[in-house]
Short mmCIF file of C-alpha atoms in Angstrom, two decimals:
data_model
loop_
_atom_site.label_atom_id
_atom_site.label_comp_id
_atom_site.label_asym_id
_atom_site.label_seq_id
_atom_site.Cartn_x
_atom_site.Cartn_y
_atom_site.Cartn_z
CA MET N 1 -30.31 8.82 -195.89
CA ALA N 2 -32.23 7.24 -198.75
CA THR N 3 -30.82 4.27 -200.63
CA THR N 4 -31.33 3.67 -204.34
CA ILE N 5 -30.54 0.28 -205.80
CA THR N 6 -30.07 0.31 -209.57
CA GLY N 7 -29.12 -2.14 -212.30
CA VAL N 8 -31.31 -4.95 -210.95
CA ARG N 9 -34.02 -7.26 -212.15
CA VAL N 10 -36.97 -6.72 -209.78
CA PHE N 11 -39.07 -9.72 -208.71
CA ASP N 12 -41.99 -8.15 -206.87
CA GLY N 13 -43.09 -11.23 -204.92
CA GLN N 14 -45.22 -12.67 -207.71
CA ARG N 15 -43.50 -11.99 -211.00
CA LEU N 16 -40.49 -10.40 -212.64
CA THR N 17 -41.28 -6.76 -213.47
CA GLU N 18 -39.91 -4.30 -215.99
CA HIS N 19 -38.38 -2.19 -213.19
CA THR N 20 -34.62 -1.89 -212.77
CA ALA N 21 -34.33 0.27 -209.64
CA VAL N 22 -35.83 0.64 -206.17
CA ARG N 23 -35.53 3.61 -203.81
CA LEU N 24 -35.70 3.10 -200.03
CA ALA N 25 -36.40 5.82 -197.49
CA GLY N 26 -37.56 5.81 -193.88
CA GLY N 27 -37.46 2.02 -193.69
CA LEU N 28 -39.96 1.67 -196.55
CA ILE N 29 -39.91 1.14 -200.28
CA GLU N 30 -40.50 4.64 -201.60
CA GLU N 31 -40.47 4.10 -205.36
CA VAL N 32 -39.82 1.47 -208.01
CA GLY N 33 -38.76 2.35 -211.53
CA GLY N 34 -35.50 3.03 -213.35
CA LEU N 35 -32.42 5.23 -213.13
CA GLU N 36 -34.59 8.32 -212.68
CA LEU N 37 -35.06 7.28 -209.03
CA LEU N 38 -31.43 8.06 -208.15
CA ARG N 39 -31.09 11.47 -206.51
CA ALA N 40 -28.20 13.54 -205.26
CA GLY N 41 -27.21 12.43 -201.77
CA ASP N 42 -28.67 8.93 -202.07
CA GLN N 43 -26.61 5.97 -201.04
CA HIS N 44 -26.23 4.26 -204.42
CA VAL N 45 -26.00 0.49 -204.73
CA GLU N 46 -25.26 -0.89 -208.20
CA GLY N 47 -26.84 -4.32 -208.63
CA HIS N 48 -24.79 -5.40 -211.67
CA GLY N 49 -27.73 -7.25 -213.22
CA GLY N 50 -28.60 -9.27 -210.12
CA THR N 51 -32.15 -9.93 -208.98
CA LEU N 52 -33.81 -8.00 -206.17
CA LEU N 53 -36.33 -10.05 -204.20
CA PRO N 54 -38.56 -9.29 -201.24
CA GLY N 55 -36.96 -10.50 -198.03
CA LEU N 56 -37.54 -14.24 -197.76
CA ILE N 57 -39.96 -15.65 -195.17
CA ASP N 58 -39.56 -19.03 -193.47
CA ALA N 59 -43.05 -20.13 -192.44
CA HIS N 60 -41.97 -22.92 -190.09
CA ILE N 61 -39.04 -22.77 -187.70
CA HIS N 62 -38.29 -23.44 -184.05
CA LEU N 63 -36.10 -20.93 -182.32
CA LEU N 64 -32.59 -21.29 -181.02
CA PRO N 65 -30.64 -18.44 -179.42
CA GLY N 66 -29.27 -16.31 -182.24
CA ALA N 67 -31.47 -17.93 -184.91
CA PRO N 68 -32.79 -14.56 -186.18
CA ARG N 69 -29.24 -13.38 -186.90
CA GLN N 70 -28.32 -16.61 -188.63
CA ALA N 71 -31.48 -16.51 -190.75
CA LEU N 72 -30.83 -12.96 -191.93
CA SER N 73 -27.33 -13.85 -193.09
CA PHE N 74 -29.02 -16.04 -195.74
CA GLY N 75 -31.54 -13.42 -196.87
CA VAL N 76 -34.42 -14.49 -194.62
CA THR N 77 -35.89 -11.34 -193.09
CA THR N 78 -38.94 -12.86 -191.33
CA VAL N 79 -39.28 -16.18 -189.52
CA LEU N 80 -42.50 -17.74 -188.23
CA ASP N 81 -41.82 -19.77 -185.11
CA MET N 82 -44.11 -22.75 -184.60
CA PHE N 83 -43.38 -23.74 -180.99
CA SER N 84 -40.85 -22.24 -178.62
CA LYS N 85 -40.97 -21.43 -174.93
CA PRO N 86 -41.75 -17.86 -173.86
CA ASP N 87 -38.29 -16.86 -172.64
CA THR N 88 -36.72 -17.99 -175.91
CA VAL N 89 -39.39 -16.16 -177.88
CA ARG N 90 -38.93 -12.91 -175.94
CA GLN N 91 -35.18 -12.93 -176.53
CA ALA N 92 -35.63 -13.69 -180.24
CA VAL N 93 -38.29 -11.02 -180.73
CA ALA N 94 -36.02 -8.45 -179.10
CA GLN N 95 -33.10 -9.49 -181.29
CA GLY N 96 -35.31 -9.50 -184.39
CA ALA N 97 -36.15 -5.85 -183.84
CA GLY N 98 -32.59 -4.94 -184.86
CA PRO N 99 -31.24 -4.46 -188.39
CA ASP N 100 -29.03 -7.57 -188.46
CA ALA N 101 -31.64 -10.17 -187.49
CA ALA N 102 -34.83 -11.55 -188.99
CA GLU N 103 -38.09 -10.38 -187.45
CA VAL N 104 -39.80 -13.10 -185.40
CA ARG N 105 -43.51 -13.94 -185.27
CA SER N 106 -44.28 -16.84 -182.94
CA SER N 107 -47.02 -19.13 -181.70
CA SER N 108 -45.18 -19.36 -178.39
CA ILE N 109 -46.15 -22.72 -176.84
CA GLY N 110 -48.16 -25.01 -179.08
CA ALA N 111 -51.30 -26.81 -177.95
CA THR N 112 -50.72 -30.49 -177.36
CA ALA N 113 -52.03 -33.28 -175.13
CA PRO N 114 -50.25 -34.20 -171.87
CA GLY N 115 -47.16 -36.12 -172.92
CA GLY N 116 -47.84 -35.41 -176.61
CA HIS N 117 -45.43 -34.23 -179.26
CA PRO N 118 -43.04 -32.40 -178.65
CA THR N 119 -42.86 -33.20 -174.93
CA MET N 120 -39.48 -34.94 -175.23
CA MET N 121 -37.91 -31.74 -176.52
CA TYR N 122 -39.63 -28.94 -174.60
CA ALA N 123 -41.17 -30.23 -171.36
CA PRO N 124 -42.23 -28.80 -169.00
CA PHE N 125 -44.88 -26.57 -170.57
CA PRO N 126 -48.67 -26.17 -170.30
CA TYR N 127 -50.82 -28.89 -171.86
CA VAL N 128 -54.40 -28.96 -173.12
CA THR N 129 -56.51 -31.72 -171.55
CA GLY N 130 -59.79 -31.09 -173.36
CA PRO N 131 -62.10 -28.50 -174.93
CA GLN N 132 -62.62 -26.82 -171.55
CA ASP N 133 -58.96 -25.66 -171.60
CA ALA N 134 -59.11 -23.97 -174.99
CA GLU N 135 -60.17 -20.45 -173.98
CA ALA N 136 -57.57 -20.09 -171.23
CA PHE N 137 -54.82 -21.64 -173.34
CA VAL N 138 -55.38 -19.18 -176.17
CA ALA N 139 -55.60 -16.26 -173.74
CA ASP N 140 -52.25 -17.26 -172.24
CA ARG N 141 -50.62 -17.40 -175.67
CA LEU N 142 -51.99 -13.96 -176.50
CA ALA N 143 -50.50 -12.65 -173.26
CA GLU N 144 -47.15 -14.05 -174.43
CA GLY N 145 -47.47 -12.10 -177.68
CA ALA N 146 -48.47 -14.94 -180.00
CA HIS N 147 -49.08 -14.03 -183.64
CA HIS N 148 -50.69 -17.38 -184.51
CA LEU N 149 -51.73 -20.56 -182.71
CA LYS N 150 -50.08 -23.95 -183.22
CA VAL N 151 -52.08 -27.12 -182.53
CA LEU N 152 -50.61 -30.62 -182.66
CA TYR N 153 -52.69 -33.55 -183.85
CA ASP N 154 -50.27 -36.46 -183.99
CA ASP N 155 -50.43 -39.84 -182.26
CA GLY N 156 -47.13 -41.06 -183.72
CA ALA N 157 -48.80 -43.26 -186.32
CA GLY N 158 -47.29 -41.27 -189.18
CA GLY N 159 -43.83 -42.71 -188.86
CA GLY N 160 -42.80 -41.14 -185.54
CA PRO N 161 -40.44 -42.94 -183.18
CA MET N 162 -43.19 -44.13 -180.84
CA PRO N 163 -46.92 -43.88 -180.09
CA MET N 164 -47.89 -40.80 -178.10
CA PRO N 165 -50.95 -39.01 -176.75
CA SER N 166 -52.68 -36.54 -179.03
CA LEU N 167 -55.35 -33.88 -178.89
CA ASP N 168 -58.74 -35.12 -180.09
CA ILE N 169 -60.85 -33.44 -182.74
CA PRO N 170 -63.32 -31.71 -180.36
CA THR N 171 -60.39 -30.17 -178.50
CA VAL N 172 -58.79 -28.92 -181.72
CA ALA N 173 -62.16 -27.49 -182.78
CA ALA N 174 -62.48 -25.62 -179.47
CA LEU N 175 -58.95 -24.24 -179.83
CA VAL N 176 -59.65 -23.10 -183.39
CA ASP N 177 -62.84 -21.36 -182.29
CA ALA N 178 -61.08 -19.57 -179.43
CA ALA N 179 -58.15 -18.58 -181.65
CA HIS N 180 -60.36 -17.24 -184.42
CA ARG N 181 -62.34 -15.16 -181.96
CA ALA N 182 -59.00 -13.68 -180.93
CA ALA N 183 -58.07 -13.07 -184.61
CA LEU N 184 -55.29 -15.68 -184.57
CA ILE N 185 -54.48 -17.91 -187.54
CA VAL N 186 -54.35 -21.60 -186.58
CA VAL N 187 -51.53 -23.80 -187.84
CA ALA N 188 -52.05 -27.55 -187.39
CA HIS N 189 -49.21 -30.03 -187.07
CA VAL N 190 -50.23 -33.20 -188.91
CA THR N 191 -48.05 -35.83 -190.56
CA THR N 192 -50.57 -38.12 -192.27
CA ALA N 193 -53.24 -37.73 -194.91
CA ARG N 194 -55.87 -39.06 -192.53
CA ALA N 195 -54.95 -36.50 -189.86
CA ALA N 196 -55.11 -33.67 -192.39
CA ILE N 197 -58.59 -34.70 -193.50
CA ASP N 198 -59.70 -35.18 -189.88
CA LEU N 199 -58.96 -31.55 -189.05
CA LEU N 200 -60.49 -29.84 -192.07
CA PRO N 201 -63.96 -29.54 -190.44
CA THR N 202 -62.41 -27.79 -187.42
CA GLY N 203 -61.53 -24.75 -189.55
CA VAL N 204 -57.74 -24.82 -189.19
CA ASP N 205 -56.10 -22.34 -191.55
CA VAL N 206 -52.73 -23.93 -192.31
CA LEU N 207 -51.31 -27.45 -192.28
CA ALA N 208 -47.79 -27.33 -190.88
CA HIS N 209 -46.46 -30.17 -193.07
CA ALA N 210 -47.27 -31.90 -196.31
CA PRO N 211 -48.45 -35.41 -195.28
CA PHE N 212 -45.76 -38.08 -195.29
CA ASP N 213 -48.06 -40.68 -196.83
CA ARG N 214 -49.61 -40.31 -200.26
CA LEU N 215 -52.78 -38.29 -200.65
CA THR N 216 -55.60 -39.67 -202.77
CA ASP N 217 -57.23 -37.51 -205.40
CA ALA N 218 -60.27 -37.18 -203.15
CA GLN N 219 -58.10 -36.01 -200.24
CA VAL N 220 -56.32 -33.45 -202.42
CA GLY N 221 -59.73 -32.17 -203.50
CA ALA N 222 -60.93 -31.94 -199.92
CA ILE N 223 -57.87 -29.92 -198.85
CA SER N 224 -58.33 -27.62 -201.82
CA ASP N 225 -62.04 -27.14 -201.14
CA ALA N 226 -61.32 -26.32 -197.48
CA GLY N 227 -59.17 -23.33 -198.46
CA VAL N 228 -56.26 -24.24 -196.19
CA ALA N 229 -52.62 -23.51 -197.00
CA VAL N 230 -49.85 -26.09 -196.61
CA VAL N 231 -46.31 -25.43 -195.40
CA ALA N 232 -44.31 -27.99 -197.35
CA THR N 233 -41.31 -28.60 -195.00
CA LEU N 234 -39.71 -30.89 -197.58
CA SER N 235 -36.35 -29.90 -196.07
CA VAL N 236 -36.77 -32.47 -193.29
CA ALA N 237 -35.44 -34.93 -195.87
CA ASP N 238 -32.11 -33.11 -195.61
CA GLY N 239 -31.62 -34.79 -192.25
CA PHE N 240 -30.62 -37.97 -194.04
CA PRO N 241 -27.48 -38.60 -196.12
CA GLY N 242 -28.40 -38.73 -199.77
CA ASP N 243 -27.27 -41.85 -201.67
CA GLY N 244 -24.03 -42.03 -199.75
CA LYS N 245 -23.11 -38.50 -200.80
CA GLY N 246 -23.29 -36.91 -197.37
CA MET N 247 -25.72 -34.36 -196.01
CA PRO N 248 -27.57 -32.42 -198.74
CA LEU N 249 -27.04 -28.99 -197.20
CA LEU N 250 -23.27 -29.39 -197.25
CA ALA N 251 -23.40 -30.35 -200.93
CA GLU N 252 -24.47 -26.79 -201.81
CA PRO N 253 -21.18 -24.82 -202.05
CA GLU N 254 -22.75 -21.37 -201.65
CA LEU N 255 -24.66 -22.44 -198.54
CA ALA N 256 -21.79 -24.43 -197.04
CA ARG N 257 -19.50 -21.42 -197.43
CA ARG N 258 -21.87 -19.26 -195.36
CA LEU N 259 -22.46 -21.85 -192.64
CA GLY N 260 -19.06 -21.59 -191.04
CA LEU N 261 -17.01 -24.39 -189.53
CA ALA N 262 -19.05 -24.89 -186.36
CA TRP N 263 -22.42 -25.45 -188.03
CA SER N 264 -20.85 -27.47 -190.84
CA GLY N 265 -19.39 -29.74 -188.19
CA VAL N 266 -22.78 -30.19 -186.56
CA ILE N 267 -24.36 -31.21 -189.86
CA GLN N 268 -21.53 -33.63 -190.58
CA ARG N 269 -21.96 -35.27 -187.18
CA GLN N 270 -25.70 -35.54 -187.66
CA ALA N 271 -24.99 -37.78 -190.65
CA GLN N 272 -23.42 -40.27 -188.22
CA ARG N 273 -26.33 -40.46 -185.81
CA TRP N 274 -28.42 -43.59 -185.37
CA LEU N 275 -31.05 -43.93 -188.07
CA PRO N 276 -33.95 -46.40 -188.24
CA PRO N 277 -33.53 -49.24 -190.74
CA GLN N 278 -36.65 -48.09 -192.60
CA LEU N 279 -36.40 -44.43 -193.55
CA PRO N 280 -39.45 -42.32 -194.37
CA ASP N 281 -40.59 -42.25 -197.98
CA PHE N 282 -39.64 -38.68 -198.78
CA ALA N 283 -40.95 -39.04 -202.33
CA ALA N 284 -44.49 -39.12 -200.90
CA PRO N 285 -44.59 -35.59 -199.39
CA ALA N 286 -42.89 -34.20 -202.50
CA ASP N 287 -45.52 -35.82 -204.70
CA ASN N 288 -48.21 -34.47 -202.38
CA VAL N 289 -46.85 -30.95 -202.73
CA GLY N 290 -47.04 -31.20 -206.51
CA LEU N 291 -50.62 -32.48 -206.37
CA LEU N 292 -51.69 -29.81 -203.88
CA HIS N 293 -50.09 -27.04 -205.90
CA ASP N 294 -51.76 -28.25 -209.08
CA ALA N 295 -55.10 -28.23 -207.22
CA GLY N 296 -54.65 -24.56 -206.30
CA VAL N 297 -53.68 -25.08 -202.65
CA PRO N 298 -51.32 -22.32 -201.43
CA VAL N 299 -47.98 -24.03 -200.79
CA LEU N 300 -45.62 -22.11 -198.49
CA VAL N 301 -41.90 -22.30 -197.80
CA GLY N 302 -41.05 -23.66 -194.36
CA THR N 303 -38.02 -25.61 -193.21
CA ASP N 304 -38.76 -26.91 -189.68
CA ALA N 305 -35.22 -25.84 -188.76
CA PRO N 306 -33.32 -26.81 -186.66
CA ASN N 307 -34.32 -30.42 -187.34
CA PRO N 308 -31.29 -32.58 -188.22
CA GLY N 309 -29.71 -31.48 -191.47
CA THR N 310 -31.41 -28.08 -191.46
CA VAL N 311 -30.10 -24.65 -190.50
CA HIS N 312 -31.98 -21.39 -189.99
CA GLY N 313 -31.86 -19.34 -193.17
CA ALA N 314 -29.75 -21.73 -195.21
CA SER N 315 -32.46 -24.35 -195.47
CA VAL N 316 -34.91 -21.92 -197.06
CA HIS N 317 -32.78 -22.16 -200.20
CA ARG N 318 -32.85 -25.95 -200.07
CA GLU N 319 -36.62 -25.82 -199.59
CA LEU N 320 -36.99 -23.63 -202.67
CA ARG N 321 -34.99 -26.14 -204.66
CA ARG N 322 -37.16 -29.00 -203.41
CA LEU N 323 -40.36 -27.14 -204.28
CA VAL N 324 -39.19 -26.69 -207.84
CA ALA N 325 -38.32 -30.39 -208.01
CA ALA N 326 -41.85 -31.11 -206.74
CA GLY N 327 -43.39 -29.25 -209.68
CA LEU N 328 -43.53 -25.53 -208.85
CA ALA N 329 -42.02 -23.16 -211.39
CA PRO N 330 -39.14 -21.08 -209.98
CA ASP N 331 -41.25 -17.91 -209.81
CA GLN N 332 -44.00 -19.84 -208.00
CA ALA N 333 -41.46 -21.13 -205.47
CA LEU N 334 -40.20 -17.57 -204.91
CA ALA N 335 -43.78 -16.42 -204.32
CA ALA N 336 -44.15 -19.23 -201.77
CA ALA N 337 -41.30 -17.67 -199.78
CA THR N 338 -42.53 -14.08 -200.12
CA ALA N 339 -45.94 -12.75 -201.19
CA ARG N 340 -47.93 -15.95 -200.73
CA THR N 341 -46.72 -16.54 -197.18
CA ALA N 342 -47.27 -12.88 -196.31
CA ASP N 343 -50.85 -13.14 -197.57
CA VAL N 344 -51.67 -16.32 -195.65
CA PHE N 345 -50.23 -15.06 -192.36
CA GLY N 346 -51.60 -11.54 -192.60
CA LEU N 347 -48.21 -9.85 -193.02
CA ALA N 348 -49.58 -7.06 -195.17
CA ASP N 349 -46.52 -4.83 -194.77
CA ARG N 350 -44.00 -7.17 -196.43
CA GLY N 351 -43.51 -9.96 -198.95
CA ARG N 352 -43.65 -7.69 -202.01
CA ILE N 353 -41.58 -4.97 -203.62
CA CYS N 354 -44.19 -2.25 -203.71
CA PRO N 355 -44.18 1.43 -202.63
CA GLY N 356 -45.25 1.85 -199.03
CA LEU N 357 -44.21 -1.62 -197.86
CA ARG N 358 -41.29 -2.46 -195.60
CA ALA N 359 -37.91 -2.26 -197.25
CA ASP N 360 -37.02 -5.89 -196.48
CA LEU N 361 -35.05 -6.94 -199.55
CA VAL N 362 -32.44 -9.42 -200.70
CA LEU N 363 -30.18 -8.97 -203.70
CA VAL N 364 -28.90 -12.16 -205.31
CA ASP N 365 -26.49 -12.70 -208.16
CA GLY N 366 -28.22 -14.45 -211.03
CA ARG N 367 -31.77 -15.14 -212.15
CA PRO N 368 -33.60 -17.24 -209.55
CA ASP N 369 -36.89 -16.82 -211.42
CA ARG N 370 -35.29 -19.04 -214.04
CA ARG N 371 -32.77 -21.03 -211.98
CA ILE N 372 -33.91 -21.37 -208.39
CA THR N 373 -30.47 -22.22 -206.99
CA ASP N 374 -29.39 -18.64 -207.73
CA THR N 375 -31.16 -17.58 -204.51
CA GLN N 376 -28.17 -19.05 -202.71
CA ARG N 377 -25.91 -16.36 -204.15
CA VAL N 378 -26.87 -13.69 -201.63
CA ALA N 379 -25.09 -10.41 -202.33
CA ALA N 380 -26.86 -8.00 -199.94
CA VAL N 381 -29.78 -7.85 -197.53
CA TRP N 382 -31.78 -4.87 -196.30
CA LYS N 383 -33.94 -5.08 -193.19
CA HIS N 384 -36.34 -2.14 -192.78
CA GLY N 385 -34.19 -0.20 -195.22
CA VAL N 386 -30.91 -0.78 -193.37
CA ARG N 387 -28.26 -2.85 -195.09
CA ALA N 388 -27.34 -5.79 -192.88
CA ASP N 389 -23.85 -6.96 -192.03
CA LEU N 390 -23.96 -10.58 -193.14
CA ALA N 391 -20.63 -11.61 -191.64
CA THR N 392 -21.18 -11.03 -187.92
CA TYR N 393 -23.01 -14.22 -186.91
CA ILE N 394 -20.22 -16.74 -187.51
CA GLY N 395 -17.99 -16.97 -184.44
CA SER N 396 -20.33 -14.80 -182.37
CA ALA N 397 -21.72 -15.39 -178.90
CA ASP N 398 -25.10 -15.94 -180.58
CA GLU N 399 -23.66 -18.77 -182.66
CA ARG N 400 -22.16 -20.39 -179.57
CA ALA N 401 -25.41 -20.04 -177.64
CA GLY N 402 -27.41 -21.55 -180.50
CA LEU N 403 -25.10 -24.53 -180.81
CA ALA N 404 -25.17 -25.11 -177.05
CA ALA N 405 -28.96 -24.97 -176.99
CA LEU N 406 -29.21 -27.43 -179.88
CA ARG N 407 -26.83 -29.80 -178.10
CA ALA N 408 -28.89 -29.62 -174.89
CA GLN N 409 -32.11 -30.13 -176.83
CA THR N 410 -30.67 -33.16 -178.63
CA ASP N 411 -29.38 -34.66 -175.38
CA LYS N 412 -32.82 -34.22 -173.81
CA VAL N 413 -34.53 -36.08 -176.66
CA ILE N 414 -31.95 -38.88 -176.60
CA ALA N 415 -32.41 -39.29 -172.84
CA ALA N 416 -36.19 -39.42 -173.21
CA VAL N 417 -35.99 -42.04 -175.95
CA GLN N 418 -33.55 -44.13 -173.94
CA ASP N 419 -35.85 -43.90 -170.93
CA ARG N 420 -38.68 -45.34 -173.01
CA LEU N 421 -36.51 -47.85 -174.88
CA PRO N 422 -37.55 -50.92 -172.84
CA GLN N 423 -41.23 -50.38 -173.57
CA LEU N 424 -40.44 -49.60 -177.22
CA ILE N 425 -38.59 -52.90 -177.53
CA SER N 426 -41.39 -54.67 -175.67
CA GLY N 427 -43.97 -53.13 -177.99
CA ALA N 428 -41.99 -54.19 -181.05
CA ARG N 429 -41.87 -57.79 -179.82
CA SER N 430 -45.53 -58.10 -178.81
#
């Protein structure tokens, strides 16, 4: 049965249009227009003046069991995983094929040096020891169904908890060459301005984070000239209580209401964890995002969920808010979560409201192209033309499995840090 949605403001992925109705059939957007689209026998959805958006895309997550279902409940219809182990990816991809879960595109295992980030969280997994490993590593990721390649260039100097081994530039260059020959986009994890500039000559396509230290004008120009995109991940700041007011995600009533008691409790407990005396300067990456955007660099929405303080799906709305605070106009932020991300990652079948594309849509109450926080007011979601049930994740076995996996992951990191604590203390004293 076809579905016709009427009485809406249509944001097509780049701009607000004059259209007020969209007709869906066969999992695709069939037509856009006005009331004339409604036909006898259609399932009719009255939008009551809300705004219809393309399904939102989170360009940087790490999977937990059930994460695709949780993401969809917040209007996120596609998630791009940036390092998960193959069994987790297979389960998520299978779940994401259904109507009530976001579709998953993954890098599978990321390329990192032996003992490099994120060993503490995911070990054991295959490492890359040098350029000679690049071809086989990429081939193995392709065999696992990878949609893009993740490389990690991080020695811990950018504010991480400890020094760690890192890939070198020749190895990254070899990985990029192998990935490009296999038609894979390469996403590079960097946390500093210097690391970002180091990797530009290798031909990486996307930087997985805005640098946490301030970019110079020359560095902004170099990133712009290189034609790379940047996934902002400003939401990592939500892992820290804001000015004594608690965790930022829980301060958003619409988001907190959809989280449920179990996840709200997790976020509240994360506010009580041990924190270093010197917190990162989160103003720096936000300023960098504004500078990069002004220089014409494609800035994309990504949350890095489930880092502390972030939740799959919910944190996309916080990220949109942070992008607007960093200098993007609301419609530009919306494009960063829809059409722009689809373009960068080669997702030509989604990210826009256009005839012939996938009917992945989210209806929100309000005008997010004017007030970005209105994205939080999710009224309905369609995945491949099927209206999703947004209430089934909370209290489900998927929710319990996701929480258990996060707890195990956290315990593993804590144990690894405690194991290295004597040498950390020794290094601090020397």
